[in-house]
mmCIF file of C-alpha atoms in Angstrom:
data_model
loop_
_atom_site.group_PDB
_atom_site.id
_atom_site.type_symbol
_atom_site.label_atom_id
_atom_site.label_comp_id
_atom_site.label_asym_id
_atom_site.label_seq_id
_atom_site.Cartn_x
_atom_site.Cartn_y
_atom_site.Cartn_z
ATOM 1 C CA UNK A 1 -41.759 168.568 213.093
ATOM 2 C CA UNK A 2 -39.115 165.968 211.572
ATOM 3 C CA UNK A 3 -36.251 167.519 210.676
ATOM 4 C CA UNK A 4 -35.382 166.253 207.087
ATOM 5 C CA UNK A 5 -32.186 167.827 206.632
ATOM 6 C CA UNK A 6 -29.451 165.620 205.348
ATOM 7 C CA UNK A 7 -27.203 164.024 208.591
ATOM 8 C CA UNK A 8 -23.647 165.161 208.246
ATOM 9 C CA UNK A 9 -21.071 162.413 207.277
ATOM 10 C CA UNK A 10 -18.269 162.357 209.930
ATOM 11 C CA UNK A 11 -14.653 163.310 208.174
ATOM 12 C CA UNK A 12 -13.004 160.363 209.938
ATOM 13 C CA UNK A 13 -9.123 160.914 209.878
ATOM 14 C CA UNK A 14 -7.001 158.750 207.100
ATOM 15 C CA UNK A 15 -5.361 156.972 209.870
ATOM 16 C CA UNK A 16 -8.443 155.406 211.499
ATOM 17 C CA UNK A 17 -10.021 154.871 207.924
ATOM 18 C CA UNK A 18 -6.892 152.758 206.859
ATOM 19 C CA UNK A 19 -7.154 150.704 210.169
ATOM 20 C CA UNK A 20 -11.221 149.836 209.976
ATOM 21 C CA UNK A 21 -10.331 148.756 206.094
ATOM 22 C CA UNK A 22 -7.015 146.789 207.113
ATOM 23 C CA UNK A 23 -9.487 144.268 209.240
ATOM 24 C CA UNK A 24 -12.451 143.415 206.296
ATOM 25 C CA UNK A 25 -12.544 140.973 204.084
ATOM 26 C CA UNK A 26 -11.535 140.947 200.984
ATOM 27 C CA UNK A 27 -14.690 140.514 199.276
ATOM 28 C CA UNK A 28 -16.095 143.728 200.558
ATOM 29 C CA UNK A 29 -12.462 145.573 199.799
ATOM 30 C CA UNK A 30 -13.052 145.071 196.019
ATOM 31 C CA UNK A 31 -16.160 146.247 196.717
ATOM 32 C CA UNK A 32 -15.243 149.832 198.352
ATOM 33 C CA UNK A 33 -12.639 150.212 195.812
ATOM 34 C CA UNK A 34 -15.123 152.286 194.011
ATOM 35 C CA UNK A 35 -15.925 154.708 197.040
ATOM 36 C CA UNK A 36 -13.358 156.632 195.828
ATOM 37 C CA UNK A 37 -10.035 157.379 193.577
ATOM 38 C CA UNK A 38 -7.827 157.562 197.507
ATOM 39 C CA UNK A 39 -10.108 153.826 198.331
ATOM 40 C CA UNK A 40 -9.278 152.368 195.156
ATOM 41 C CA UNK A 41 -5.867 153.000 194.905
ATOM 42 C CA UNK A 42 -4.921 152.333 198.747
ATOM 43 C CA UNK A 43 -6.782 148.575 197.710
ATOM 44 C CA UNK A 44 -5.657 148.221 194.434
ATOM 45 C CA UNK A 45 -1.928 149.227 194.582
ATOM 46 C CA UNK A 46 -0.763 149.819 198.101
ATOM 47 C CA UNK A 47 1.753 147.223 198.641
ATOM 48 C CA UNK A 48 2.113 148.013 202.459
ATOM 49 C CA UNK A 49 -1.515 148.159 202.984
ATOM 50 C CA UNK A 50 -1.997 144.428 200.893
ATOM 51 C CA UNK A 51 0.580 142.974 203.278
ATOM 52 C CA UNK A 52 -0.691 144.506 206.633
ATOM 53 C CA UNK A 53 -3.842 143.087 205.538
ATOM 54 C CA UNK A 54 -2.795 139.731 204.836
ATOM 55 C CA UNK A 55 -1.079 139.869 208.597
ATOM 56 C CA UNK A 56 -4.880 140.282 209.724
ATOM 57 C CA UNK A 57 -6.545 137.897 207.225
ATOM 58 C CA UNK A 58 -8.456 134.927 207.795
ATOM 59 C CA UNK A 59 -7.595 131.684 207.301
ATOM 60 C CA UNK A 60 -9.813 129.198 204.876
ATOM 61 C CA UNK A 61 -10.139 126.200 203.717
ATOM 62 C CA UNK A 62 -10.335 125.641 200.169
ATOM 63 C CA UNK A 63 -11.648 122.278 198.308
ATOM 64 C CA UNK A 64 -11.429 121.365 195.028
ATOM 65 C CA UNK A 65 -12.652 118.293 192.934
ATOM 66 C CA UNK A 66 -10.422 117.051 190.369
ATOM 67 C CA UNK A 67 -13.004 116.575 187.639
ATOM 68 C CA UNK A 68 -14.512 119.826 188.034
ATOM 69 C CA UNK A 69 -14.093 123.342 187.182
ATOM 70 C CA UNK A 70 -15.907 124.131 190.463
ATOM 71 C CA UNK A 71 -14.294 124.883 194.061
ATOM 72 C CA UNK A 72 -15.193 126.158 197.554
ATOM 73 C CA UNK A 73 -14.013 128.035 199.670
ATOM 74 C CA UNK A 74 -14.932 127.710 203.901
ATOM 75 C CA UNK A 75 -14.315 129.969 206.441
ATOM 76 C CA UNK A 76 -13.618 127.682 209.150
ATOM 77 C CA UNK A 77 -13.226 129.946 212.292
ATOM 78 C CA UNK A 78 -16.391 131.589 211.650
ATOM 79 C CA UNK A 79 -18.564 128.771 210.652
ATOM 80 C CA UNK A 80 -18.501 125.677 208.470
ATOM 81 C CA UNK A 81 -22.235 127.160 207.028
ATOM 82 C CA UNK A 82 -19.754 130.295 205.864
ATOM 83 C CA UNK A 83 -18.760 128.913 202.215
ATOM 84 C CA UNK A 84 -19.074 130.199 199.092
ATOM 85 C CA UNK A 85 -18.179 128.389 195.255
ATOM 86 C CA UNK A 86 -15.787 129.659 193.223
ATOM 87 C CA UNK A 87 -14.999 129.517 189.425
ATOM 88 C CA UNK A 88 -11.985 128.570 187.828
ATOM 89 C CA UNK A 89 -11.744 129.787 184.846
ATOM 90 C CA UNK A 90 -8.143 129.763 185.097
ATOM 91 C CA UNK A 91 -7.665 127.303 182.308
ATOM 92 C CA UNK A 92 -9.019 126.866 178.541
ATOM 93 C CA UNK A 93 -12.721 124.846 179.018
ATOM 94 C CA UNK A 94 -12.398 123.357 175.755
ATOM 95 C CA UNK A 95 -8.949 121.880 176.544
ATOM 96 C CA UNK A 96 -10.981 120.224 179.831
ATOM 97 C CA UNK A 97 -11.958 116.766 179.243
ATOM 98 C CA UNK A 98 -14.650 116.118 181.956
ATOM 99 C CA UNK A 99 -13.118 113.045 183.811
ATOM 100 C CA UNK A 100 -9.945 112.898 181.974
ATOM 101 C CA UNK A 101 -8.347 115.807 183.249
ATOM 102 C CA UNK A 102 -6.818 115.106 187.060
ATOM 103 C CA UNK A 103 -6.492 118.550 189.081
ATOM 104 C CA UNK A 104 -4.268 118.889 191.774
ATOM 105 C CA UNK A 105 -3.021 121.402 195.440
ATOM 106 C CA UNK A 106 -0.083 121.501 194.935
ATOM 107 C CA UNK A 107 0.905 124.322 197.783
ATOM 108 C CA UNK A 108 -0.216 127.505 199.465
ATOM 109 C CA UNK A 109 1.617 130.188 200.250
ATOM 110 C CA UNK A 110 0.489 133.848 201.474
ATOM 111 C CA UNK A 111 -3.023 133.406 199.591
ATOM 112 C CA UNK A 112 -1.653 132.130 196.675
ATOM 113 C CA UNK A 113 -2.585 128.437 195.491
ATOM 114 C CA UNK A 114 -0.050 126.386 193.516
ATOM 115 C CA UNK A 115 -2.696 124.176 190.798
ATOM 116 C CA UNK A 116 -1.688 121.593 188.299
ATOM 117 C CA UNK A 117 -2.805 119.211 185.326
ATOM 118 C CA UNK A 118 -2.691 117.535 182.607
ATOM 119 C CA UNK A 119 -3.829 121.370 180.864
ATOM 120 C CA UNK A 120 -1.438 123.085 182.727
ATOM 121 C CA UNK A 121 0.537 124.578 185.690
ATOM 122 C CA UNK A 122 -1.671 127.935 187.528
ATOM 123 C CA UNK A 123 -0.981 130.396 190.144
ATOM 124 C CA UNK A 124 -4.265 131.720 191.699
ATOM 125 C CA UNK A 125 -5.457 133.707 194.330
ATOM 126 C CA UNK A 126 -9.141 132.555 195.117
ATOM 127 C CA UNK A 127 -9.496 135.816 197.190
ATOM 128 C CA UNK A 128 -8.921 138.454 193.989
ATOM 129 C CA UNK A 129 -9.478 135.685 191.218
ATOM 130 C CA UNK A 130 -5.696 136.854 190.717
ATOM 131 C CA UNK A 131 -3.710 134.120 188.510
ATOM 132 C CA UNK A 132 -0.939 133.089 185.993
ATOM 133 C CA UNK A 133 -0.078 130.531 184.356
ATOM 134 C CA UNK A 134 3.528 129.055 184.052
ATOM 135 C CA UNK A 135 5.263 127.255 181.788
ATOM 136 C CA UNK A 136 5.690 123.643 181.848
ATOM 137 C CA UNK A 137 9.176 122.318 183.073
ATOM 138 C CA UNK A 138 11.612 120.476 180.990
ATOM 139 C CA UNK A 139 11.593 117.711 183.362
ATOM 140 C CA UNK A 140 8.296 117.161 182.911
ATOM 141 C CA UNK A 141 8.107 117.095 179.998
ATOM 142 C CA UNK A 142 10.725 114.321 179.728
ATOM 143 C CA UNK A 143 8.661 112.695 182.001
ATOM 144 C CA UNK A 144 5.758 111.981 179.716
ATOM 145 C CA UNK A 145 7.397 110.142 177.347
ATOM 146 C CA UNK A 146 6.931 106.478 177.632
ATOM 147 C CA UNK A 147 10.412 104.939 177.825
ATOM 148 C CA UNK A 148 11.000 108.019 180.744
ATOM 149 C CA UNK A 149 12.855 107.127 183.439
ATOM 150 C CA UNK A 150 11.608 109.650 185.651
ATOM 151 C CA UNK A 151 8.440 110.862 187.461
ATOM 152 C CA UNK A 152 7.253 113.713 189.884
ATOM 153 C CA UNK A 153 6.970 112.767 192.796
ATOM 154 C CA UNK A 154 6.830 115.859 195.312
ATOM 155 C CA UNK A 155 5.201 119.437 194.735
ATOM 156 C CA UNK A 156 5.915 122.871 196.954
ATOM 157 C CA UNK A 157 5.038 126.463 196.437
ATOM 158 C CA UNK A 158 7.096 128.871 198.870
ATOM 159 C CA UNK A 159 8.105 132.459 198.897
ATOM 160 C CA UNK A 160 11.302 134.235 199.426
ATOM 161 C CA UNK A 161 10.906 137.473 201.565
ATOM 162 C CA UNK A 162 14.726 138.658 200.514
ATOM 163 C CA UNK A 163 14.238 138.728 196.544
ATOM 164 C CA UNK A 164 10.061 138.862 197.082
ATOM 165 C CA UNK A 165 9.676 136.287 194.478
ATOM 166 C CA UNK A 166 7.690 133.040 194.574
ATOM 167 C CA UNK A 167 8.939 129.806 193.619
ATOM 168 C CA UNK A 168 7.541 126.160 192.384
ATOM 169 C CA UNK A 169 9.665 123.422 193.009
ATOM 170 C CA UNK A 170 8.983 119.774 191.561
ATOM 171 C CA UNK A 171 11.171 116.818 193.153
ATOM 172 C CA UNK A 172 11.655 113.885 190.343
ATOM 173 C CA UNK A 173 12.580 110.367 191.077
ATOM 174 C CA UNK A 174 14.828 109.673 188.659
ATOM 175 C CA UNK A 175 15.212 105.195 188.716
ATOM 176 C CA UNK A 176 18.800 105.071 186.900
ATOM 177 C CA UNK A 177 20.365 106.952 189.656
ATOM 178 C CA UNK A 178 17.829 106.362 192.577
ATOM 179 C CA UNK A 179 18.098 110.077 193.495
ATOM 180 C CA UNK A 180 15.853 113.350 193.560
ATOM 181 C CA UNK A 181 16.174 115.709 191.111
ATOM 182 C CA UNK A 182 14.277 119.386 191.499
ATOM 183 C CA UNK A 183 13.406 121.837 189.203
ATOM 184 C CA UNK A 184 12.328 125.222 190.355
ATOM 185 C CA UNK A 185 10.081 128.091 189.089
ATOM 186 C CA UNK A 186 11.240 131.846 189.998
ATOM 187 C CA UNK A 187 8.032 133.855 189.133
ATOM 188 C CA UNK A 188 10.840 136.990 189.189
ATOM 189 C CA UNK A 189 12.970 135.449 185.932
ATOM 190 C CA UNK A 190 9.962 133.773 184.432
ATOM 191 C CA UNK A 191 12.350 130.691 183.738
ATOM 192 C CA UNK A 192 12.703 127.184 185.414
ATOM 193 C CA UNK A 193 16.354 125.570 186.413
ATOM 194 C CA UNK A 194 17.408 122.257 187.805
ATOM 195 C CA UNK A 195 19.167 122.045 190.579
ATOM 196 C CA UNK A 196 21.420 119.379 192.951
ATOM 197 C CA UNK A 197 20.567 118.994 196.223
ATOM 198 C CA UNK A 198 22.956 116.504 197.207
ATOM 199 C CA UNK A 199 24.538 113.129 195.606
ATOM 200 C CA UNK A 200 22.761 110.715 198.219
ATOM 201 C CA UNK A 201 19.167 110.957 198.911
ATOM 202 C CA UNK A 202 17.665 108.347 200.823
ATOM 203 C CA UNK A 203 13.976 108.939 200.914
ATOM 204 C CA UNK A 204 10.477 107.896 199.597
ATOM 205 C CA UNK A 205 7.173 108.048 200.290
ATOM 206 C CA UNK A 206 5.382 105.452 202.048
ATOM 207 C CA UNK A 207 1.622 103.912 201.678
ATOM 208 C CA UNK A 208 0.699 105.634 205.425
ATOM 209 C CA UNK A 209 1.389 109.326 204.026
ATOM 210 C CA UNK A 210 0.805 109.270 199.992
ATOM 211 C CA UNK A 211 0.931 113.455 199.764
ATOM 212 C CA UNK A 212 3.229 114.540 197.914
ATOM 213 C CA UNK A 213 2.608 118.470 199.246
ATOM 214 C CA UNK A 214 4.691 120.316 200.820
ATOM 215 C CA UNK A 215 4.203 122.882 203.332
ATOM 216 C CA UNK A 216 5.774 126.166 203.394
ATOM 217 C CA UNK A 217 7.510 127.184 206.793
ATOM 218 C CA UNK A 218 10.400 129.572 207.878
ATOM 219 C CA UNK A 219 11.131 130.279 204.318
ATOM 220 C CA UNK A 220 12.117 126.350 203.356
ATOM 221 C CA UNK A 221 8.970 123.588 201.919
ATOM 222 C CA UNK A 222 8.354 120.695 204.286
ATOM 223 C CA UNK A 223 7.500 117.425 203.265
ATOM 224 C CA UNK A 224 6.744 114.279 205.178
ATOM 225 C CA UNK A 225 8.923 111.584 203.990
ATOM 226 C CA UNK A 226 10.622 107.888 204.653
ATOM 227 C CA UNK A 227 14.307 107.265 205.445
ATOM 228 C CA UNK A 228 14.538 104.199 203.857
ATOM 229 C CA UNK A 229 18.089 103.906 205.886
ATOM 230 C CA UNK A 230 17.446 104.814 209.140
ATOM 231 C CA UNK A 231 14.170 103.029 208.831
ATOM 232 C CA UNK A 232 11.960 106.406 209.928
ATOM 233 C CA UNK A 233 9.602 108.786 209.125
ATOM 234 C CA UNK A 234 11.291 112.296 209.156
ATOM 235 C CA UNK A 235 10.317 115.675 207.768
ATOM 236 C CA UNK A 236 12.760 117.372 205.101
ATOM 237 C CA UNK A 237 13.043 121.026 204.432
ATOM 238 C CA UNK A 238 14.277 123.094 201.139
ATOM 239 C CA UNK A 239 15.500 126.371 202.117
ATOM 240 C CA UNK A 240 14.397 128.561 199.045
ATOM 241 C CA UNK A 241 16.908 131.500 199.699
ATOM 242 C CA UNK A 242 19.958 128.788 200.153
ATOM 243 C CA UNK A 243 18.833 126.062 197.600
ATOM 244 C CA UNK A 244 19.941 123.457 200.260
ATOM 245 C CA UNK A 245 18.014 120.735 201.810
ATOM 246 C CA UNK A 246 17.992 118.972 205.463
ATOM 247 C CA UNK A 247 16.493 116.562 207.609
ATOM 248 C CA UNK A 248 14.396 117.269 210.575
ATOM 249 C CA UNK A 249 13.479 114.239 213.293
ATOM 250 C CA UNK A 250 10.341 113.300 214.589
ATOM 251 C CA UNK A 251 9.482 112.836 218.189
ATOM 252 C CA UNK A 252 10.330 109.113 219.136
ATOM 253 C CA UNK A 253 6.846 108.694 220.077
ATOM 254 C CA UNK A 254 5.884 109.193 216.438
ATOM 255 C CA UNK A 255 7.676 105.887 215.319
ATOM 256 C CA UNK A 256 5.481 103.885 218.359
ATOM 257 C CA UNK A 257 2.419 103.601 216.533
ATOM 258 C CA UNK A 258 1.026 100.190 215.056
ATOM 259 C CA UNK A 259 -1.649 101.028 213.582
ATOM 260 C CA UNK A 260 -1.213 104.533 211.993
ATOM 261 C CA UNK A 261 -4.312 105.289 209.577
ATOM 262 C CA UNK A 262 -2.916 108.960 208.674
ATOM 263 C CA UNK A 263 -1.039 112.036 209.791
ATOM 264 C CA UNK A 264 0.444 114.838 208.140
ATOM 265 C CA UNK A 265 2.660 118.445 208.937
ATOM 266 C CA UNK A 266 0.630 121.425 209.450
ATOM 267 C CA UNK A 267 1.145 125.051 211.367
ATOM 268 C CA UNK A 268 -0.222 125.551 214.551
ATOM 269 C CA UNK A 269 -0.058 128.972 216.536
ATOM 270 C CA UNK A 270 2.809 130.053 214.723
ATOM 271 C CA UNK A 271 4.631 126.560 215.016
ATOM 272 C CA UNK A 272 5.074 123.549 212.781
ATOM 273 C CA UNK A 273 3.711 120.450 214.502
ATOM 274 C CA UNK A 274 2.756 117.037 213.079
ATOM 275 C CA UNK A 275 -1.233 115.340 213.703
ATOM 276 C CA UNK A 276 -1.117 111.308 213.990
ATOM 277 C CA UNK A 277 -4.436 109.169 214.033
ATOM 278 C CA UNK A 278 -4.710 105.461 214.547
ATOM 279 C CA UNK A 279 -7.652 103.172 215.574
ATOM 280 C CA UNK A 280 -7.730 104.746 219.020
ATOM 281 C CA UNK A 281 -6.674 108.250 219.230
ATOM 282 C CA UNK A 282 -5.171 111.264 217.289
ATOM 283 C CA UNK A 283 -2.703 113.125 218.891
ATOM 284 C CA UNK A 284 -1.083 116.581 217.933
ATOM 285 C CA UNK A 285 2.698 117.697 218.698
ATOM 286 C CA UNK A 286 4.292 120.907 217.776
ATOM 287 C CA UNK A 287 7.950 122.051 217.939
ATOM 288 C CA UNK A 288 8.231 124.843 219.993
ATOM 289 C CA UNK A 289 11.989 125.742 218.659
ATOM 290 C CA UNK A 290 11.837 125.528 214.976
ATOM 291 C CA UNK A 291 14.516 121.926 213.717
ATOM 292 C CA UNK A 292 15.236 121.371 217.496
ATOM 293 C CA UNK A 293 14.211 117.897 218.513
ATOM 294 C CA UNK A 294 14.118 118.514 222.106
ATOM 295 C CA UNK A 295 11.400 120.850 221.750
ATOM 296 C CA UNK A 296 8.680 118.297 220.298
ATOM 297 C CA UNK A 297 6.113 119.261 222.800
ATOM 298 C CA UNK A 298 2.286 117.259 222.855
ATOM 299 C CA UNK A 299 -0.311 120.092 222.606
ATOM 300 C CA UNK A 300 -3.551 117.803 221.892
ATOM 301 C CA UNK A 301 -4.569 114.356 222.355
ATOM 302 C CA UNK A 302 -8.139 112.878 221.831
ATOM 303 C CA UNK A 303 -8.748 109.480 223.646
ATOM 304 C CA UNK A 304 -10.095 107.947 220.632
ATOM 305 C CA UNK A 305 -10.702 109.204 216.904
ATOM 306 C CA UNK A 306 -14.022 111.336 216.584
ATOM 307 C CA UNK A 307 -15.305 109.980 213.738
ATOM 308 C CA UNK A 308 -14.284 107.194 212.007
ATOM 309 C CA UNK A 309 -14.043 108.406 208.649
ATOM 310 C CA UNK A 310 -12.576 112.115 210.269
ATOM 311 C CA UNK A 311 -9.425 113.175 208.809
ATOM 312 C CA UNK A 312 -7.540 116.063 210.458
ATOM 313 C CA UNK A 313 -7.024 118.944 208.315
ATOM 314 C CA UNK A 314 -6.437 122.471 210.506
ATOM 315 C CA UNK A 315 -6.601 124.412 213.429
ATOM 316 C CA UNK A 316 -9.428 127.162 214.458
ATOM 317 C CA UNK A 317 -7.936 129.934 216.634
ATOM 318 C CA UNK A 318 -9.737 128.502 219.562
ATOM 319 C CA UNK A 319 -7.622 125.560 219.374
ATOM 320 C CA UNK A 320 -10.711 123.581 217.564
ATOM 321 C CA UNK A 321 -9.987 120.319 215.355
ATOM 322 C CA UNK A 322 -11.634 120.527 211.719
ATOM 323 C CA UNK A 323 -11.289 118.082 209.256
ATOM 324 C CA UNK A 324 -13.303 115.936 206.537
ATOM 325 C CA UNK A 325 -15.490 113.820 207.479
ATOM 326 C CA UNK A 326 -17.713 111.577 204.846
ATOM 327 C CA UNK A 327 -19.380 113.907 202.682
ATOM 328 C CA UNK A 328 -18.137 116.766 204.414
ATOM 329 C CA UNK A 329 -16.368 118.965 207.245
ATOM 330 C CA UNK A 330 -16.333 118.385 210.740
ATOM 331 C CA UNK A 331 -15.483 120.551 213.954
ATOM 332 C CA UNK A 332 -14.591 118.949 216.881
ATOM 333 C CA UNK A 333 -13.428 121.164 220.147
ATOM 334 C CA UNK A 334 -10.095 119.231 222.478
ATOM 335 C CA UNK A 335 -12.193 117.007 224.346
ATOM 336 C CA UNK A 336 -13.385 115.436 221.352
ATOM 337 C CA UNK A 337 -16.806 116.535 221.162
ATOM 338 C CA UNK A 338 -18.698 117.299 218.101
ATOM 339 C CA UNK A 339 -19.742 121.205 217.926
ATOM 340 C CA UNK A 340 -20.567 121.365 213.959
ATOM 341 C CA UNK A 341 -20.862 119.719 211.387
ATOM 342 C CA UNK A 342 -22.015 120.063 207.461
ATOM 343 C CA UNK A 343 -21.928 118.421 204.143
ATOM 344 C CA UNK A 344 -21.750 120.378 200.669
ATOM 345 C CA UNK A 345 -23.292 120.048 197.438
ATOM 346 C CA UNK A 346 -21.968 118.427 194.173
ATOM 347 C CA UNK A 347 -20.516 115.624 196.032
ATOM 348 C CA UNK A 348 -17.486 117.467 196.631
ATOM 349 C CA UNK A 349 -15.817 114.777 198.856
ATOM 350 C CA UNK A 350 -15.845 111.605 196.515
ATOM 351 C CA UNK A 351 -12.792 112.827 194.870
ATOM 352 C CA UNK A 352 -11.605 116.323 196.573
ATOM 353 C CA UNK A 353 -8.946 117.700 197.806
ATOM 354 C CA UNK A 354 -7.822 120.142 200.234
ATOM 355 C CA UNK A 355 -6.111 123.099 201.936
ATOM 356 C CA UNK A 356 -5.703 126.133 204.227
ATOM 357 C CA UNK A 357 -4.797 129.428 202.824
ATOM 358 C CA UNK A 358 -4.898 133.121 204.030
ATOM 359 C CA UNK A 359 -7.343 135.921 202.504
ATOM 360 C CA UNK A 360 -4.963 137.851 200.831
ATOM 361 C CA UNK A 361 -4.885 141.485 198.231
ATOM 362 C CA UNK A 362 -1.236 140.557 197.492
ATOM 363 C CA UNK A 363 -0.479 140.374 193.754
ATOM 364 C CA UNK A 364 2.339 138.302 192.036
ATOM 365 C CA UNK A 365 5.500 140.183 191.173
ATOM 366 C CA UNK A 366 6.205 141.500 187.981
ATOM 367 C CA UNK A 367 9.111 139.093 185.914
ATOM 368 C CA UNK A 368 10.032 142.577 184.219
ATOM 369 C CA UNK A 369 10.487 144.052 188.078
ATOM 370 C CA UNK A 370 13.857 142.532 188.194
ATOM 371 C CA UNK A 371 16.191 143.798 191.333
#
């Protein structure tokens, strides 16, 4: 005879409940939020549980066209198949002007995506469709009109763990003084304010590295950049908590290439490094003791590029190499094999652009929530 009764569900202690939700995705979080009052508020407004969460998240890679309203989202370390589309409705349709409208990365930081066009300037968290939109700077502004003198030239998005407040800073090139100006977002005041980094500012960017993005670091936003004295690439870093900039030097080895098709600053294993592909190989260095030149150590080096139209874009947590690659992404392990490979619909890769950000429940802080 089957017994029919009912099986008993197992009272599992808060503890261990908090622990097996602390290490799912977030998709299936805002899912379980209504299991119960306890779930939903431990997911929905548990500030310590969002940010032990985040700690465990995974890392993705998120695409976006710049004439669409369309992006995707790809979890990398799992498998480039793992992707799914995303809508942003973060801005007005009617104000978007099919090819008109140019939408651009302009940083992530703790699974928040800086986004900005002609229509406007966004927050957004692709994980909880979480956004805001922020006001348009002054400098900007000034920017547009036709006798300006200055343009943007450099975007970052960082956070400061000391106020917990997010920040957008814009570099301008102003041509009547040949200097940088910044203007910088607290998301805490709600307000923008210009700022003075120094009276002598002797970099630009070059035709080898065009991105103007920075990437957040150590609490300061790195960008790749050209001393146009000292005749060298070097990375510079705004400390958001001391509103002060400085330089940090490449490894020598970094100025020895003739033929340099690309390279950019990314995060490896807890580091910064820098990648660097020519014609024959791309090699990867990290610094091992954060603005100390000694400690420029090579972790990677492929005898000759992959693919020729492969562009290096992040790290797996095996220590595997993806990037874009024609119409798509491309996984290569260190020995410069090929181990996956896929393309994606809507011809995302004619005019796309990309990053890496975390899977995050964190919300933005309240401008009200003053301390």
């Amino acid at each position: 005879m089957i017994n029919m009764e009912p099986k008993k569900i197992v009272d599992l202690p808060q503890e261990l409940i908090t622990e097996i939700l602390l290490r799912l995705p977030v998709k299936i979080l805002l899912r379980f939020r209504c299991v119960s009052k306890s779930w939903n508020s431990l997911i929905s407004d548990d500030s310590h549980f969002a940010t032990s969460h985040f700690q465990l998240s995974a890392n993705k890679i998120f695409i976006i066209r710049d004439d669409t309203l369309v992006a995707l989202s790809v979890d990398f370390d799992s498998s480039l198949n793992d992707y799914v589309s995303l809508s942003l409705n973060i801005w007005n349709p009617q104000s978007y002007i099919d090819d008109e409208i140019d939408t651009r990365i302009g940083g992530s930081c703790r699974g928040f995506l800086f986004i900005h066009n002609e229509v406007g300037l966004y927050l957004l968290n692709p994980s909880t469709r979480v956004h805001k939109q922020i006001p348009v700077s002054p400098m900007t502004i000034a920017s547009y009109s036709q006798d300006s003198s200055i343009y943007r030239i450099i975007y970052g998005f960082g956070y400061d763990s000391s106020t917990d407040d997010y920040s957008v800073v814009l570099g301008f090139y102003n041509c009547n003084t040949n200097l940088l100006d910044f203007e910088i977002f607290s998301l805490r005041s709600n307000n923008w304010k210009q700022i003075v980094v120094g009276s002598h500012f002797p970099y630009i960017l070059t035709a080898y590295h065009e991105s103007e993005v920075g990437l957040f670091f150590n609490a300061s936003i790195h960008w790749l950049i050209y001393n146009y004295e000292t005749n060298r690439e070097v990375i510079i870093a705004f400390h958001l908590k001391e509103m002060r900039m400085s330089e940090i030097a490449l490894p020598d080895d970094f100025h020895m290439y003739s033929s340099v098709s690309g390279y950019d600053l990314f995060v490896f294993g807890g580091l910064i490094g820098v990648w660097i592909e020519d014609i024959y190989e791309i090699k990867i260095r990290v610094m091992k003791e954060y603005a100390v030149y000694s400690s420029w150590t090579e972790t990677v080096s492929f005898s000759a590029r992959p693919n020729p139209t492969f562009s290096s874009v992040c790290f797996t947590n095996c220590g595997d190499l993806v990037g874009s690659s024609g119409g798509g992404l491309a996984k290569f392990n260190d020995k410069g094999e090929l181990l996956e490979e896929r393309s994606y619909p809507d011809c995302f890769f004619e005019r796309s652009q990309m990053t890496v950000y975390t899977e995050s429940l964190l919300s933005l802080p309240d401008s009200s929530d003053q301390s």
